[in-house]
XYZ file of C-alpha atoms in Angstrom:
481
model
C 159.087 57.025 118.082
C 157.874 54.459 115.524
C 155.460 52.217 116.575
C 156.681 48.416 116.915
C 154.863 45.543 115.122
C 154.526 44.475 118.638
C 153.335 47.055 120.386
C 150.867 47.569 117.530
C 149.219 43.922 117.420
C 149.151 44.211 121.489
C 147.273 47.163 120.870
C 144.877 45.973 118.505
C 144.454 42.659 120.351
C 143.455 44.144 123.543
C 141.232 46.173 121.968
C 139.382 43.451 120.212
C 139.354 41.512 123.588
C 137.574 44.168 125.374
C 135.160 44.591 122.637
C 134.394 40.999 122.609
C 133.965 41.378 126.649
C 131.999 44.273 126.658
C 129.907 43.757 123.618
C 130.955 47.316 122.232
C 133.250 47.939 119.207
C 136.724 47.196 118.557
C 139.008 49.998 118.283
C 142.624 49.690 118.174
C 144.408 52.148 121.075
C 147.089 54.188 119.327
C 150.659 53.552 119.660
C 153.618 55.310 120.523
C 154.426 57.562 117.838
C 150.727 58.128 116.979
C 147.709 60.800 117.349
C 143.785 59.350 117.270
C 140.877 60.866 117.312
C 139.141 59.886 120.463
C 136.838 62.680 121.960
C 132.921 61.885 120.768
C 131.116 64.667 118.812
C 129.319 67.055 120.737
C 126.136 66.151 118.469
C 122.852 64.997 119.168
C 122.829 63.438 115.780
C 125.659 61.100 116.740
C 124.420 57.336 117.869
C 124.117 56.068 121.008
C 128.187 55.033 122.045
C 129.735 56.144 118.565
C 133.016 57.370 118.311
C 134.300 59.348 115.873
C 136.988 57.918 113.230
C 140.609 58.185 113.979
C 140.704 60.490 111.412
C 137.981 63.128 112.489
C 138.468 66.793 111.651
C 136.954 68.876 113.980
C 135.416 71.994 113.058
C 137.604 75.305 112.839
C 136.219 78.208 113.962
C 135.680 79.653 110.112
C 133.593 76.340 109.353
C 131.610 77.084 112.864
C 131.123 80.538 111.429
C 130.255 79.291 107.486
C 127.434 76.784 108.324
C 125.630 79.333 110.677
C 124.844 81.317 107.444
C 122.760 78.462 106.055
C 119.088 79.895 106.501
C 116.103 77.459 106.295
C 114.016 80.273 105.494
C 116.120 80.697 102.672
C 116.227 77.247 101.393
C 112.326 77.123 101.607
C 112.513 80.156 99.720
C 114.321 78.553 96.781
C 111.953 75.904 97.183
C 108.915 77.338 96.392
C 110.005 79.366 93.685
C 111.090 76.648 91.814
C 107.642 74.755 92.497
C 105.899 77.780 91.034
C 106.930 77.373 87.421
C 104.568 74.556 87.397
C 106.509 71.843 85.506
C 110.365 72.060 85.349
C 109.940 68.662 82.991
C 112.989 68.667 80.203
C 110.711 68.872 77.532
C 108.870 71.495 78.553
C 108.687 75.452 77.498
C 111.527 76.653 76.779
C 110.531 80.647 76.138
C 107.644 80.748 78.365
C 108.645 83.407 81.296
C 106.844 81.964 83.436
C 106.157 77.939 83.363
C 108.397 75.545 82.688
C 112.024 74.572 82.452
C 112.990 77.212 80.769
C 111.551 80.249 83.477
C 113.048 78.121 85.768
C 116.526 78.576 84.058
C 116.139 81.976 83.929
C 115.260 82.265 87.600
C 118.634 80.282 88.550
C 120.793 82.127 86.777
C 119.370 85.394 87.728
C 119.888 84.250 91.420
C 123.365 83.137 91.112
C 124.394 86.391 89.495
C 123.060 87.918 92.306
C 125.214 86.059 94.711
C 128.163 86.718 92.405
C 127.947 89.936 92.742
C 129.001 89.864 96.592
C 132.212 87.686 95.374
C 134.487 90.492 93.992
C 134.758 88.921 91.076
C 135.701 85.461 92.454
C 132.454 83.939 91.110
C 131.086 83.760 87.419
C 127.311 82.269 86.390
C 127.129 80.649 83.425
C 124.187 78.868 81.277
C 126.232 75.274 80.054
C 123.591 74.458 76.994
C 123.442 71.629 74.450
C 121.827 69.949 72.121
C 120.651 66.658 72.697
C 119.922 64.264 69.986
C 116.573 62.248 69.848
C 116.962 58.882 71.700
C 115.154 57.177 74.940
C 112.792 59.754 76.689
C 113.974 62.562 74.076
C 111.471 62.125 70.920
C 112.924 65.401 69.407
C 116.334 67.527 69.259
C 116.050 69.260 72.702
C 117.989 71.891 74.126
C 119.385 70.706 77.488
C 120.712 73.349 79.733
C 123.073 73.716 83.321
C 122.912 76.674 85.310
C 126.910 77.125 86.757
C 128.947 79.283 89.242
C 132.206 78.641 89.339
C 134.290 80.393 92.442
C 137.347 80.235 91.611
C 140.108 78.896 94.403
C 142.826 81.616 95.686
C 145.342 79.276 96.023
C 145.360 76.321 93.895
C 142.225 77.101 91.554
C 143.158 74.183 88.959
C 142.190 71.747 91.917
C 137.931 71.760 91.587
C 134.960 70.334 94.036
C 131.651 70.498 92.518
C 128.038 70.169 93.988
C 125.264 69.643 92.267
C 120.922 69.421 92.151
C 119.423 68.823 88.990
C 115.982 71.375 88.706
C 114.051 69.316 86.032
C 110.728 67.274 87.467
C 108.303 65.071 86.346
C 105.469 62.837 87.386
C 104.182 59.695 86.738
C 104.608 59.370 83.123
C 108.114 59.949 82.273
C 106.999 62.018 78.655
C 104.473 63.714 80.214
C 106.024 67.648 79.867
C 102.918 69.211 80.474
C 100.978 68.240 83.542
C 101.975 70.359 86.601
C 105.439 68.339 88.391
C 106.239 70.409 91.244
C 109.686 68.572 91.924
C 109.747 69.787 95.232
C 111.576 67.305 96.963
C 112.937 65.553 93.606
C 115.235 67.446 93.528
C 114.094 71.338 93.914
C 115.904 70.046 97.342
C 119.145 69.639 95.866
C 118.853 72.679 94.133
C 118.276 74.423 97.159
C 121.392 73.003 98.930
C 123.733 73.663 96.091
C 122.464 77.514 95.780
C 122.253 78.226 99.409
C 126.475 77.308 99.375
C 126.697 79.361 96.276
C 125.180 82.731 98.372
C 127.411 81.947 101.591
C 130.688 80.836 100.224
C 130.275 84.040 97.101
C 131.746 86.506 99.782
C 134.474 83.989 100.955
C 138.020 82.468 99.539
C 138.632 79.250 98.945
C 142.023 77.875 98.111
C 140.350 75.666 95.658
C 137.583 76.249 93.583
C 134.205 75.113 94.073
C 131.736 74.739 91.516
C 127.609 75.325 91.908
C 125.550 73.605 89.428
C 121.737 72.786 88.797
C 121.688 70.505 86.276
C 118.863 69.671 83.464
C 117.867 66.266 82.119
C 118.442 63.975 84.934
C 114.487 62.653 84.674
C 115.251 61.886 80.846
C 118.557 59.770 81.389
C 121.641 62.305 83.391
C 122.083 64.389 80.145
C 123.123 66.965 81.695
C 125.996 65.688 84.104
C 126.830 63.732 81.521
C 127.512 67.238 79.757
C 129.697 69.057 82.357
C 131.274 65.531 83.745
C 132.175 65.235 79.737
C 133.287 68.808 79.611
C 135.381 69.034 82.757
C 137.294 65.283 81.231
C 137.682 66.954 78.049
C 139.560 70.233 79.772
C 141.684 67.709 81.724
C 140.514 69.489 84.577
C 141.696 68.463 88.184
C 137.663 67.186 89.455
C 139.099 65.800 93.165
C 135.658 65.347 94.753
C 131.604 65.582 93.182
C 128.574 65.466 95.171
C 125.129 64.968 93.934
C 121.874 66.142 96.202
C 119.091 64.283 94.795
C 115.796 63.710 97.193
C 116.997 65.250 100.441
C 113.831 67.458 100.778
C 111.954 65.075 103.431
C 112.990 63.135 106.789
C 109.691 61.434 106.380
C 109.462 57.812 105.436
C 106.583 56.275 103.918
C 105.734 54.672 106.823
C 105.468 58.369 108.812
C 108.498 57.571 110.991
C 110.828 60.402 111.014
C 114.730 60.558 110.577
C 115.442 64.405 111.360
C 119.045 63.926 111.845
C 120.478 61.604 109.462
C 121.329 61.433 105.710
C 122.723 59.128 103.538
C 125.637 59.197 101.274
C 125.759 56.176 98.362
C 129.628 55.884 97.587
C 130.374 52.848 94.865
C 133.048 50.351 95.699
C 134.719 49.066 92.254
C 134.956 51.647 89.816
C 132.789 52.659 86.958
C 135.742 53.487 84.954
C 137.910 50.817 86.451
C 140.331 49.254 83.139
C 141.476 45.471 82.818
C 144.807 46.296 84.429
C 143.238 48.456 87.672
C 140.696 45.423 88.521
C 143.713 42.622 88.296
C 145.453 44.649 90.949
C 142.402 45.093 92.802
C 141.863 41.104 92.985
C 144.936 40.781 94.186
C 145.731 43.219 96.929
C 142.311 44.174 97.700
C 140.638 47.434 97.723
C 137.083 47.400 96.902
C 136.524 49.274 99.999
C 139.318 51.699 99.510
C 138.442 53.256 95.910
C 138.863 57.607 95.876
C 135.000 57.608 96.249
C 134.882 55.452 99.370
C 137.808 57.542 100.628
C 135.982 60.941 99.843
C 132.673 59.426 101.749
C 135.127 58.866 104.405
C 136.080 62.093 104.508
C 132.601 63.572 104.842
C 132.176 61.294 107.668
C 135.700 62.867 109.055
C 134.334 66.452 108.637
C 130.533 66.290 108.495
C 129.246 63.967 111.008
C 129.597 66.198 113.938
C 127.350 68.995 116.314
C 128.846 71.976 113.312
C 126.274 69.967 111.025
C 123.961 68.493 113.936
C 123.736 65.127 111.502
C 124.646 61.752 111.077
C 125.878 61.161 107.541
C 125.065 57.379 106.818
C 127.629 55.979 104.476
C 126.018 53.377 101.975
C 128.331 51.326 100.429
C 126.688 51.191 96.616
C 127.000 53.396 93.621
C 122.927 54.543 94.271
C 119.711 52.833 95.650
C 118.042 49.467 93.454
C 116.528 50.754 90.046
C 117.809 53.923 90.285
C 120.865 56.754 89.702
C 122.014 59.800 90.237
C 123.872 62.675 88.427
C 127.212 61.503 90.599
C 127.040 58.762 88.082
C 128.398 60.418 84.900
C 131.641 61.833 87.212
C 132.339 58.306 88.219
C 132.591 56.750 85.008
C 135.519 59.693 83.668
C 137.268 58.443 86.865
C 136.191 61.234 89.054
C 135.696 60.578 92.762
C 131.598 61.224 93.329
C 128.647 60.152 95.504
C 124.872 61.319 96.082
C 123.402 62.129 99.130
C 119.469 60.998 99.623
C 117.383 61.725 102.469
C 117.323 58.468 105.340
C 114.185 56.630 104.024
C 111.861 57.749 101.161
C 107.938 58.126 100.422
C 107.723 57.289 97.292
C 103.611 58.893 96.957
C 106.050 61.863 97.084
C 108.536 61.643 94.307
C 107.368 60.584 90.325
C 103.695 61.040 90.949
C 101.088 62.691 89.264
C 99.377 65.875 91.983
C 96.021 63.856 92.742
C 94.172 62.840 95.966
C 93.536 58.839 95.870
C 91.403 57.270 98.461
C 91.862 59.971 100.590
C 95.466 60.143 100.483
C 97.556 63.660 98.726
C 99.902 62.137 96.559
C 102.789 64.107 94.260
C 105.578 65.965 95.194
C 104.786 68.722 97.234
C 106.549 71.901 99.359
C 104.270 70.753 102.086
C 106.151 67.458 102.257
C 109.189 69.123 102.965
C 111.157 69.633 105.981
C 113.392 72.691 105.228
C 115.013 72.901 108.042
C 116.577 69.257 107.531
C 117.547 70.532 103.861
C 119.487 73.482 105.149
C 121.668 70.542 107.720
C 121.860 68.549 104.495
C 123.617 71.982 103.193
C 125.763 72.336 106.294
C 127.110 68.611 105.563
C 127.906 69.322 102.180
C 129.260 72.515 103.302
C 131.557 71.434 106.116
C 132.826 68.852 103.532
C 133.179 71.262 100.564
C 134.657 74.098 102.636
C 137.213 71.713 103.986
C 138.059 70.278 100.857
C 138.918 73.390 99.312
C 140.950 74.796 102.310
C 142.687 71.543 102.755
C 145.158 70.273 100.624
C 144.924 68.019 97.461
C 144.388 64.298 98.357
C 148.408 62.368 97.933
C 149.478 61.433 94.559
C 151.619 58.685 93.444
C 150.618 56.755 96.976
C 152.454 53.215 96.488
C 153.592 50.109 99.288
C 156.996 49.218 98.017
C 156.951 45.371 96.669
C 160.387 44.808 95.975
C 160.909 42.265 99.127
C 159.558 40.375 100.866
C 159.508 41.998 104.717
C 156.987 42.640 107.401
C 157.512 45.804 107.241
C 156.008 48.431 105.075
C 157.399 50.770 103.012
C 155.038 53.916 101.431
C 156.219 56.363 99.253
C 154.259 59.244 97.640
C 154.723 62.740 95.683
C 155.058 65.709 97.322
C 152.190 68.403 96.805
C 152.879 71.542 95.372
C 150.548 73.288 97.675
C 152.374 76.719 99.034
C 150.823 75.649 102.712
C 151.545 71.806 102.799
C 153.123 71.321 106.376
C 153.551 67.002 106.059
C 152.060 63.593 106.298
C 150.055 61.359 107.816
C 150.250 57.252 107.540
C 146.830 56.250 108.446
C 146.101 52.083 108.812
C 143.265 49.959 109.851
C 142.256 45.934 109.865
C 141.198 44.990 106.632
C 137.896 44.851 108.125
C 137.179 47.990 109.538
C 135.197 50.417 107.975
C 136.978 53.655 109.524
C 141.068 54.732 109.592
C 141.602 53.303 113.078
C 145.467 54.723 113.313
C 146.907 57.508 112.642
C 150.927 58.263 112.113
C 152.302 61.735 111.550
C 155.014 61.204 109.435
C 156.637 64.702 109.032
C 157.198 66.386 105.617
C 158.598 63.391 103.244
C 157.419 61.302 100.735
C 158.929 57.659 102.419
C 158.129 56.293 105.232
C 158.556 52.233 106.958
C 156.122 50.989 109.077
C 157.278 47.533 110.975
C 153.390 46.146 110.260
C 152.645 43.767 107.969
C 151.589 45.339 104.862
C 149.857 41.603 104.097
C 147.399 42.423 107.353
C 146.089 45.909 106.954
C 145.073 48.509 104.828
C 147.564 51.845 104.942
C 146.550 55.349 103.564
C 148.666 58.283 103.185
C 146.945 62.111 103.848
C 148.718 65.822 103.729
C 148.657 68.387 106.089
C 148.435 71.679 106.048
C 150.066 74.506 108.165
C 146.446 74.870 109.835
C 145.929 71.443 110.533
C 143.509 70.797 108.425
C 143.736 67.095 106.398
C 142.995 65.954 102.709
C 141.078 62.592 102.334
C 142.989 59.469 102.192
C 144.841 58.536 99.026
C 144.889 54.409 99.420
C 148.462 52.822 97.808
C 148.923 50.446 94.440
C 151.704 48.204 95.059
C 155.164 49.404 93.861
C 157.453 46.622 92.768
């Protein structure tokens, strides 16, 4: 049964009335005809009287069974190793085996070999290398250089997800290549995350393919991002999801208040890439809120924020933090979907500082400023959210709300996936000012379907399905006249 534009604005009214009486938070009660999400996460990481969103994935049994392979000891491991070259700086050795960014390479790709080895040929390592031309913080031609493993999807391997940590460092001068930079936290971190999913998802199969990268050059201005976002646009290759780990080494603020259990995600609202025509729709139907990003950081929140991960991913609506960026940043402006996640609150004594002690305080970035055991949850986020990505299928394409008349109903149509499992649809809605998918409408396996809501008072999504239940983010609908 459909639900009725009555029985859906009772719904949503009484809800916001007992929010209002209670204090809590309004959240609309489903109606007839729809499922909703309403049992709270087992997690201690979860808030006080949270709920989860409407949408919430809980975590299959595989997933359970995935994330209990992430190993602290492993991720400190990583860690340390890459601290130990000394300086991982851009412009530093290149030939030396054992100091500087280029023993470092080495290292990386040794280890992801290693883990390709276990994949039955599913995974391949790969050095992505460059030459970058002299400009701001490069005074001479300089070879930059990604270390990649690509493991290649079962099912639908033209549909990628990438994760990334970039394993240059630096201190407090920017050109300084030689003084020791330990990067631990910025981002030997992030490195850590992305290889620690590289060795557990090697000897499993993903439907779609998942790429492992530690990228070079992010100190002297994202070169290298801006090499394999370039080279993945140039392929016309099928990006559907990026995630950056830069700085989540440390739950530790400046301050010495601690955050164990929380991480943020930084997911822009208007586009990087957005053209003349794409912003003139924007202005007038909305969306800001409701770009692929925010629906991808959405989707971590669906998959991620729950006792599988034992965190609470913080969703920051910006592109990064003030003065600064991330490697996600390159993706976003070729129009691919992309965020970064950063550790709760920073100290910055830790991160772009020369090793010294200063009026009795240690500053640079240290391994004994780490917390490893909050890096490997930060890897079972991204994991849960990678994992299900790739096992899911594709987010909807051709998502449009039919314009032709004026009605109070709402008409979606969409294109039907070509995905071998693809069981259906879901309509999802919310108020235009809620930040989660409040309903939820399984719609069966079509590409049209009316809701009698007002498409001029809410925000509607459309998601697939997959024979195992499992759901792709949101794709959010242009108008269709």
């Amino acid at each position: 049964m459909r639900p009725s534009r009555r029985t859906v604005l009772t719904a949503t009214g009484a809800a916001t009335a007992a929010a209002c009486t209670s204090g809590g938070t309004a959240e609309a009660a489903p109606s007839a005809g729809s499922s909703s999400a309403v049992a709270p996460s087992a997690g201690a990481a979860a808030p006080p009287g949270s709920r989860p969103p409407a949408t919430a994935q809980p975590p299959t049994r595989e997933l359970r069974a995935l994330l209990r392979e992430i190993d602290p000891d492993r991720v400190e491991a990583t860690v340390r190793t890459l601290v130990s070259f000394g300086t991982r700086h851009t412009l530093s050795a290149q030939d030396d085996p054992v100091r500087g960014i280029g023993a470092a390479r080495d290292w990386l790709l040794a280890e992801l070999r290693s883990y390709a080895e276990a994949s039955g040929g599913r995974m391949t390592a790969e050095l992505q290398s460059y030459v970058q031309e002299p400009g701001p913080r490069i005074p001479a031609p300089t070879r930059i250089t990604n270390v990649v493993a690509t493991l290649r999807g079962s099912v639908t391997p033209e549909r990628i997800y990438v994760v990334s940590g970039h394993y240059d460092s630096r201190v407090t001068d920017v050109m300084d290549a030689t003084s020791d930079a330990p990067g631990a936290d910025d981002d030997a971190s992030g490195v850590a995350v992305a290889l620690e999913l590289a060795r557990v998802m090697a000897r499993r199969r993903p439907a779609s393919t998942i790429v492992f990268a530690a990228v070079a050059g992010e100190e002297q201005g994202l070169f290298g991002s801006a090499y394999m976002a370039q080279r993945f646009k140039a392929a016309g290759a099928d990006v559907q999801g990026m995630f950056t780990n830069d700085i989540v080494g440390s739950s530790t603020a400046d301050d010495g208040t601690r955050d164990p259990y929380t991480i943020r995600l930084f997911a822009e609202g208007v586009p990087s890439s957005e053209t003349a025509e794409q912003a003139a729709i924007r202005r007038s139907v909305g969306g800001e809120n409701d770009t692929a990003t925010r629906q991808l950081a959405r989707f971590v929140r669906d998959v991620a924020d729950n006792d599988a991960t034992g965190m609470n991913v913080r969703v920051i609506y910006r592109r990064d933090r003030y003065r600064r960026g991330g490697d996600h940043i390159p993706f976003l402006e070729r129009a691919y979907p992309a965020a970064r996640f950063t550790e709760p609150a920073e100290d910055f004594a830790h991160q772009h500082q020369d090793v010294r002690v200063q009026d009795g305080k240690q500053y640079g970035d240290l391994p004994e400023f780490c917390d490893f055991a909050f890096i490997a949850r930060v890897a079972r986020v991204n994991g849960a959210a990678l994992w299900t990505l790739a096992q899911a299928p594709g987010t909807p394409r051709g998502a449009k709300i039919v314009t032709t008349n004026l009605t109070n109903a709402t008409e979606l149509v969409w294109t039907r996936g070509t995905e071998p499992d693809l069981a259906g649809y879901e309509v999802v809605w919310r108020e235009t000012t809620a930040p989660e998918w409040t309903h939820v409408v399984p719609v069966g396996d079509v590409t049209r379907h009316e809701v009698d809501l007002s498409k001029d008072n809410v925000f509607f999504g459309v998601r697939a399905v997959n024979a195992k239940g499992l759901k792709s983010p949101v794709a959010f609908p242009d108008p269709q006249s």
